[in-house]
CSV table of C-alpha atoms in Angstrom, one decimal:
chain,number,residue,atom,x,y,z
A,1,UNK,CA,-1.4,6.7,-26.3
A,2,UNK,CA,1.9,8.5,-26.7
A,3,UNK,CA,3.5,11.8,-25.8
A,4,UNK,CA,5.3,14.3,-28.2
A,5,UNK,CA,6.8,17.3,-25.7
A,6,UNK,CA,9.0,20.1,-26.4
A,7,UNK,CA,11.7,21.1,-24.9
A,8,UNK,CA,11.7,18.4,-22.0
A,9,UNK,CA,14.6,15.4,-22.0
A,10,UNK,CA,12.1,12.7,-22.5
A,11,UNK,CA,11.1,13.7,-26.2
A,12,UNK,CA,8.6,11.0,-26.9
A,13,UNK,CA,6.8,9.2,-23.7
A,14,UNK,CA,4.5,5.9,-24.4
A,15,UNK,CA,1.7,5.4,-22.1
A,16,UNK,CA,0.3,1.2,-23.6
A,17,UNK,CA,-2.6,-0.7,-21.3
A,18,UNK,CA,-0.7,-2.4,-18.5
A,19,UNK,CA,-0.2,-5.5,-20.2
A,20,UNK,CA,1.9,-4.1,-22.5
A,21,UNK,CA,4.3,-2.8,-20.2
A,22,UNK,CA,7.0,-5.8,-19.8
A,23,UNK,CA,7.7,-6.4,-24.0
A,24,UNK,CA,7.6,-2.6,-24.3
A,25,UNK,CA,10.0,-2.2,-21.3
A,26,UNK,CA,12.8,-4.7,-22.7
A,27,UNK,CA,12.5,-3.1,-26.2
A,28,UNK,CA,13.6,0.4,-25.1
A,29,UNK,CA,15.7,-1.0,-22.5
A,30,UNK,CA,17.7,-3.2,-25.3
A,31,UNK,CA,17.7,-0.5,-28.2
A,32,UNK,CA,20.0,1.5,-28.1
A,33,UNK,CA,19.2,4.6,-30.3
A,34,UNK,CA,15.7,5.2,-27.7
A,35,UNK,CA,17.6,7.4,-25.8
A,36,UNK,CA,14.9,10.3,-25.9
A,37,UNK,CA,11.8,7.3,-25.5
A,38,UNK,CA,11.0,6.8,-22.0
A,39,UNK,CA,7.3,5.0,-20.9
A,40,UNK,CA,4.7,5.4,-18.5
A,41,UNK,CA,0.5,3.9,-17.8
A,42,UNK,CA,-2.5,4.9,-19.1
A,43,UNK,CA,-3.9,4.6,-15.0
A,44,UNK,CA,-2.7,4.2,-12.1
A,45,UNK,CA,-4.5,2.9,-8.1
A,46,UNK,CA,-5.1,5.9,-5.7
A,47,UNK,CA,-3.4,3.5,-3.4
A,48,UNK,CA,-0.2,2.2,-2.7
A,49,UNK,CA,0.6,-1.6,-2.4
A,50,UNK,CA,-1.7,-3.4,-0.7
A,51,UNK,CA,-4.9,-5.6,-0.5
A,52,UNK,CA,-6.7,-3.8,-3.3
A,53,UNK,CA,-7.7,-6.6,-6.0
A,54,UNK,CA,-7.2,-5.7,-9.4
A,55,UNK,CA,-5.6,-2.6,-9.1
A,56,UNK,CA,-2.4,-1.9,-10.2
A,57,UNK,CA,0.2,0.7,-7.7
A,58,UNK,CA,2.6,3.0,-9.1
A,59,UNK,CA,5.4,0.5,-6.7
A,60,UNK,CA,4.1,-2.0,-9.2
A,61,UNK,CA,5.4,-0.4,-12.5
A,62,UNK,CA,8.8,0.7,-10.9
A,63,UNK,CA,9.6,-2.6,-12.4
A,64,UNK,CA,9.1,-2.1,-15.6
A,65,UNK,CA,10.8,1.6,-15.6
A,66,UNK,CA,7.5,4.2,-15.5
A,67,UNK,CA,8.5,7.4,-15.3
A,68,UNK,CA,5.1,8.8,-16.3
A,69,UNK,CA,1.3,8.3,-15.3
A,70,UNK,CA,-2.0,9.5,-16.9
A,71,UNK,CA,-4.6,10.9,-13.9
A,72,UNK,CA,-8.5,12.0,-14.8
A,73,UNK,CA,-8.4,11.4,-18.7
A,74,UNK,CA,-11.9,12.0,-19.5
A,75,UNK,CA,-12.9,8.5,-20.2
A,76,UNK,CA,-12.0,7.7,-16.9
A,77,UNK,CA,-13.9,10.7,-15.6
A,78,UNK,CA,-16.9,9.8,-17.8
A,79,UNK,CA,-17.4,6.0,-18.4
A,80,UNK,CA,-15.4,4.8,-15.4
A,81,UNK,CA,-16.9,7.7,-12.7
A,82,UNK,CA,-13.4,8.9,-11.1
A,83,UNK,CA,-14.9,11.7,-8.7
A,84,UNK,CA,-12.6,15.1,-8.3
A,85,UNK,CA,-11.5,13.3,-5.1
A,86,UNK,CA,-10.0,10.6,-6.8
A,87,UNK,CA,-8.1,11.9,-9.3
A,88,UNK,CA,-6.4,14.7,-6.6
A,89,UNK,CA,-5.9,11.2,-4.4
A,90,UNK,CA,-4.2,9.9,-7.2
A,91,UNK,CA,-2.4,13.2,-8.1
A,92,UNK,CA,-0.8,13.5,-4.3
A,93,UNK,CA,0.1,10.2,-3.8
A,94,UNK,CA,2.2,10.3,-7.1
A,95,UNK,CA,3.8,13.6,-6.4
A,96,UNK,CA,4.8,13.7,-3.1
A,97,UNK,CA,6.8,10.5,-4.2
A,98,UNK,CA,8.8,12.6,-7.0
A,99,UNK,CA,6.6,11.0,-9.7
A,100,UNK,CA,5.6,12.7,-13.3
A,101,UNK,CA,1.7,13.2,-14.1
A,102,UNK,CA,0.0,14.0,-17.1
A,103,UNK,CA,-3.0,15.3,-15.6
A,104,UNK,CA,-6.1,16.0,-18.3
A,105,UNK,CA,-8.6,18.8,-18.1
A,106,UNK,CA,-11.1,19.4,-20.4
A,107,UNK,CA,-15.3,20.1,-21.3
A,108,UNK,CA,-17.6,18.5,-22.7
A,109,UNK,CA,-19.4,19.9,-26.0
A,110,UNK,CA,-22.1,20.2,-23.8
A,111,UNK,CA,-20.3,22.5,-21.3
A,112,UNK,CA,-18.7,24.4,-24.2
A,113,UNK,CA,-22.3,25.0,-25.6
A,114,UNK,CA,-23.1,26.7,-22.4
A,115,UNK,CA,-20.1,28.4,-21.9
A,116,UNK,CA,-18.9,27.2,-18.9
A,117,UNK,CA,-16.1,24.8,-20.0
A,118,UNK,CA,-13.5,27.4,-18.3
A,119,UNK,CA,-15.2,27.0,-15.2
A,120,UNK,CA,-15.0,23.3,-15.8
A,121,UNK,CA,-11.0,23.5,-16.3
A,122,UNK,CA,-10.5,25.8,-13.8
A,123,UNK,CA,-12.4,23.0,-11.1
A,124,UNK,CA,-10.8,20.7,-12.7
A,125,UNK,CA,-6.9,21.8,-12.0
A,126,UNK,CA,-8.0,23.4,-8.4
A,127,UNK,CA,-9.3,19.9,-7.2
A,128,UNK,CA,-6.5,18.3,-8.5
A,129,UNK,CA,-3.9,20.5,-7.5
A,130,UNK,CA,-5.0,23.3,-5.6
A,131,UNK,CA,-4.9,21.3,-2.1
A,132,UNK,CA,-0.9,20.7,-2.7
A,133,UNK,CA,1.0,21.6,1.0
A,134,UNK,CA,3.0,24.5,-0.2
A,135,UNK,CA,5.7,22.8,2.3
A,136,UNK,CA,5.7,19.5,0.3
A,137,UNK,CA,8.6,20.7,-1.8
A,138,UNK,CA,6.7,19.4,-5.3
A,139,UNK,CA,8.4,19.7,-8.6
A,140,UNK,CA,6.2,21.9,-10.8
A,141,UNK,CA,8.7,20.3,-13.6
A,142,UNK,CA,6.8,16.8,-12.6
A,143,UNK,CA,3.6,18.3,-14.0
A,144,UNK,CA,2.3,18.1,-17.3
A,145,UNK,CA,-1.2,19.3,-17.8
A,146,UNK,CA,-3.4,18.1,-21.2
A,147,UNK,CA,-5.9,20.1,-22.4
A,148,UNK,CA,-8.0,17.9,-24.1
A,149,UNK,CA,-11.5,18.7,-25.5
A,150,UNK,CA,-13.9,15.8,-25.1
A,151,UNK,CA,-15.8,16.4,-28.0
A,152,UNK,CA,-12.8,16.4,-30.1
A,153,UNK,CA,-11.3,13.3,-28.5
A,154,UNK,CA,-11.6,10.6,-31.5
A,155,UNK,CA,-13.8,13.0,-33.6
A,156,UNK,CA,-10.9,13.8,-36.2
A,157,UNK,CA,-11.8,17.5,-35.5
A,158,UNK,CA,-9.1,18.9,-33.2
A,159,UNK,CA,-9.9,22.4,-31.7
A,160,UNK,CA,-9.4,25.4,-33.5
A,161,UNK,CA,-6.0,27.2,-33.0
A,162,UNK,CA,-7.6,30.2,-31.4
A,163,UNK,CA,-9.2,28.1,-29.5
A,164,UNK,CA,-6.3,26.3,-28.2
A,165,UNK,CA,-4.0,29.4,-28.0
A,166,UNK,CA,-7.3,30.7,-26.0
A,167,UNK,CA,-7.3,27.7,-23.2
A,168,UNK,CA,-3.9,27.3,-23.2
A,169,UNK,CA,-3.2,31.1,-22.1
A,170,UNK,CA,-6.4,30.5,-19.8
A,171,UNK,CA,-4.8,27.0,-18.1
A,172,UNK,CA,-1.5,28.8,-17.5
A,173,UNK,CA,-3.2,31.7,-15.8
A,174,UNK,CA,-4.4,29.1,-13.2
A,175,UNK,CA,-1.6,27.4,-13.0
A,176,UNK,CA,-0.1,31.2,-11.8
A,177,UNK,CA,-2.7,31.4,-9.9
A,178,UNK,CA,-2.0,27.3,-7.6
A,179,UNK,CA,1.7,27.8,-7.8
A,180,UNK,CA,2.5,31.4,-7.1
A,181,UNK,CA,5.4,31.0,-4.9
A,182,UNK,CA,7.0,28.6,-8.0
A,183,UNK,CA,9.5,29.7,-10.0
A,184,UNK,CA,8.3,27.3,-12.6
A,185,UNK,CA,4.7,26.5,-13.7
A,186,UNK,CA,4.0,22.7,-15.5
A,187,UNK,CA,4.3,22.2,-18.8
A,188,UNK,CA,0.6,22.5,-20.5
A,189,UNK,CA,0.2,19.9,-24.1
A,190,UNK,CA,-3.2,19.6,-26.3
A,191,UNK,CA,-4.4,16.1,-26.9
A,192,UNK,CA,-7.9,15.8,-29.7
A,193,UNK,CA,-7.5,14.4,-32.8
A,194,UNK,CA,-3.7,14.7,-33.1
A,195,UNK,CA,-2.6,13.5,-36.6
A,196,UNK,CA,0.0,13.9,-39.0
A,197,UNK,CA,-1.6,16.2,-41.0
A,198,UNK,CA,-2.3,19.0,-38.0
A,199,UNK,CA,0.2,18.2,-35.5
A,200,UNK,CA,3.3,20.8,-36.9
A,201,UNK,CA,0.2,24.0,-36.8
A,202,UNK,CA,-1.2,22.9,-33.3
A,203,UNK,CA,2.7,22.1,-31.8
A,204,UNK,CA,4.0,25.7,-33.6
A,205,UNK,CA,1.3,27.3,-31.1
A,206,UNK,CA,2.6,29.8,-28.4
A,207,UNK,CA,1.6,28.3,-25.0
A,208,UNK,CA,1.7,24.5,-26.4
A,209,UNK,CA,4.3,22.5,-25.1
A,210,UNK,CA,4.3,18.8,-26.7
A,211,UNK,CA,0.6,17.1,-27.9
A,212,UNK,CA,-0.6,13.8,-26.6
A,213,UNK,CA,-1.8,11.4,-29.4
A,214,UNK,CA,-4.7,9.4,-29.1
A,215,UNK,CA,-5.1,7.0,-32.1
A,216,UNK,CA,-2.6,8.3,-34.7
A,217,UNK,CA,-0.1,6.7,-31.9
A,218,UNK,CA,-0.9,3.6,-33.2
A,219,UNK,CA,-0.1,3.9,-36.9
A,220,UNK,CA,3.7,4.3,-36.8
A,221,UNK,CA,4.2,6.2,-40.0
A,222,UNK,CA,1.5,8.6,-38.9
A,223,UNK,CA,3.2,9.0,-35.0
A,224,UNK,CA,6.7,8.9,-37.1
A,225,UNK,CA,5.6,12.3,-39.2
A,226,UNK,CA,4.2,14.1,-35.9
């Protein structure tokens, strides 16, 4: 997966499987014109070092230069059943050690079918960041939000503009809403079907800050165009 963001220094972010992490760390550490590349995980342990088999710490990709993690992307909701509790775990340990997030929020077709997939967001982003101690001193500038629709995730169907315009505006109104004494709110990006071929109308999109790219981050001409 990889991030394209506007107006923050790290232009591009790459988020590979942890195994991954060491070739892709010496190759932007050793190029010199990756400047505006920086990397970060896909996941990340709700716990910090310790005697929790398998799992892998945010101490434990210090080494390799992380700067940014992915919490509560909607396969690890779904398939991998990360509870609310988790994710805000995992959100609160990160942040109240300076870390960056890219925290995703989205429904399910189902939920939009219904019509509750803002009540879905909104629980989403108030479990996850609602319970933040105001006396914490958290950067709201280490805060990225992703709106990603599930059923648009891998579909090649991204959501409409009005849509995302829609959401977006909705997000931010919560975000108002969790951080009111900030002078700052987080970034918000759209992740769902990013490509080449829709990425300059969805980025162009008032309230969009950057996109996160799913599988056209693997094709390198197709990332190269977004």
């Amino acid at each position: 997966k990889a991030l394209k963001l506007k107006s923050i220094p790290h232009s591009v972010v790459i988020l590979p499987p942890y195994v991954y992490l060491p070739i892709l760390a010496e190759q932007v550490t050793s190029a010199k014109n990756l400047r505006n590349l920086s990397i970060g995980v896909q996941n990340v342990s709700a716990f910090s070092d310790g005697a929790y088999t398998g799992e892998v710490s945010f101490e434990m990709c210090k080494d390799f230069r992380s700067k940014y993690f992915l919490v509560g992307h909607s396969e690890r909701r779904k398939i991998l059943s990360e509870s609310d509790l988790l994710i805000a775990n995992k959100v609160s340990r990160l942040l109240h050690h300076n870390k960056k997030i890219v925290l995703c929020v989205g429904e399910t077709l189902a939920e939009r079918n219904k019509k509750i997939d803002k009540r879905v967001i909104s629980k989403q982003l108030t479990s996850a960041l609602g319970n933040l101690s105001p006396k914490s001193k958290i950067k709201t500038s280490n805060i990225i939000v992703a709106y990603e629709p599930i059923w648009a995730i891998g579909s090649g169907k991204s959501a409409s503009c009005e849509d995302i315009y829609n959401t977006h505006a909705y997000i931010k109104k919560q975000l108002n809403m969790i951080f009111r004494s900030c002078k700052s709110l987080p970034k918000i990006i759209y992740g769902g079907s990013v490509n080449n071929t829709n990425s300059k109308e969805i980025l162009s999109i008032d309230g969009v800050d950057g996109a996160l790219v799913g599988g056209a981050s693997l094709n390198a001409k197709k990332f190269i165009e977004i």
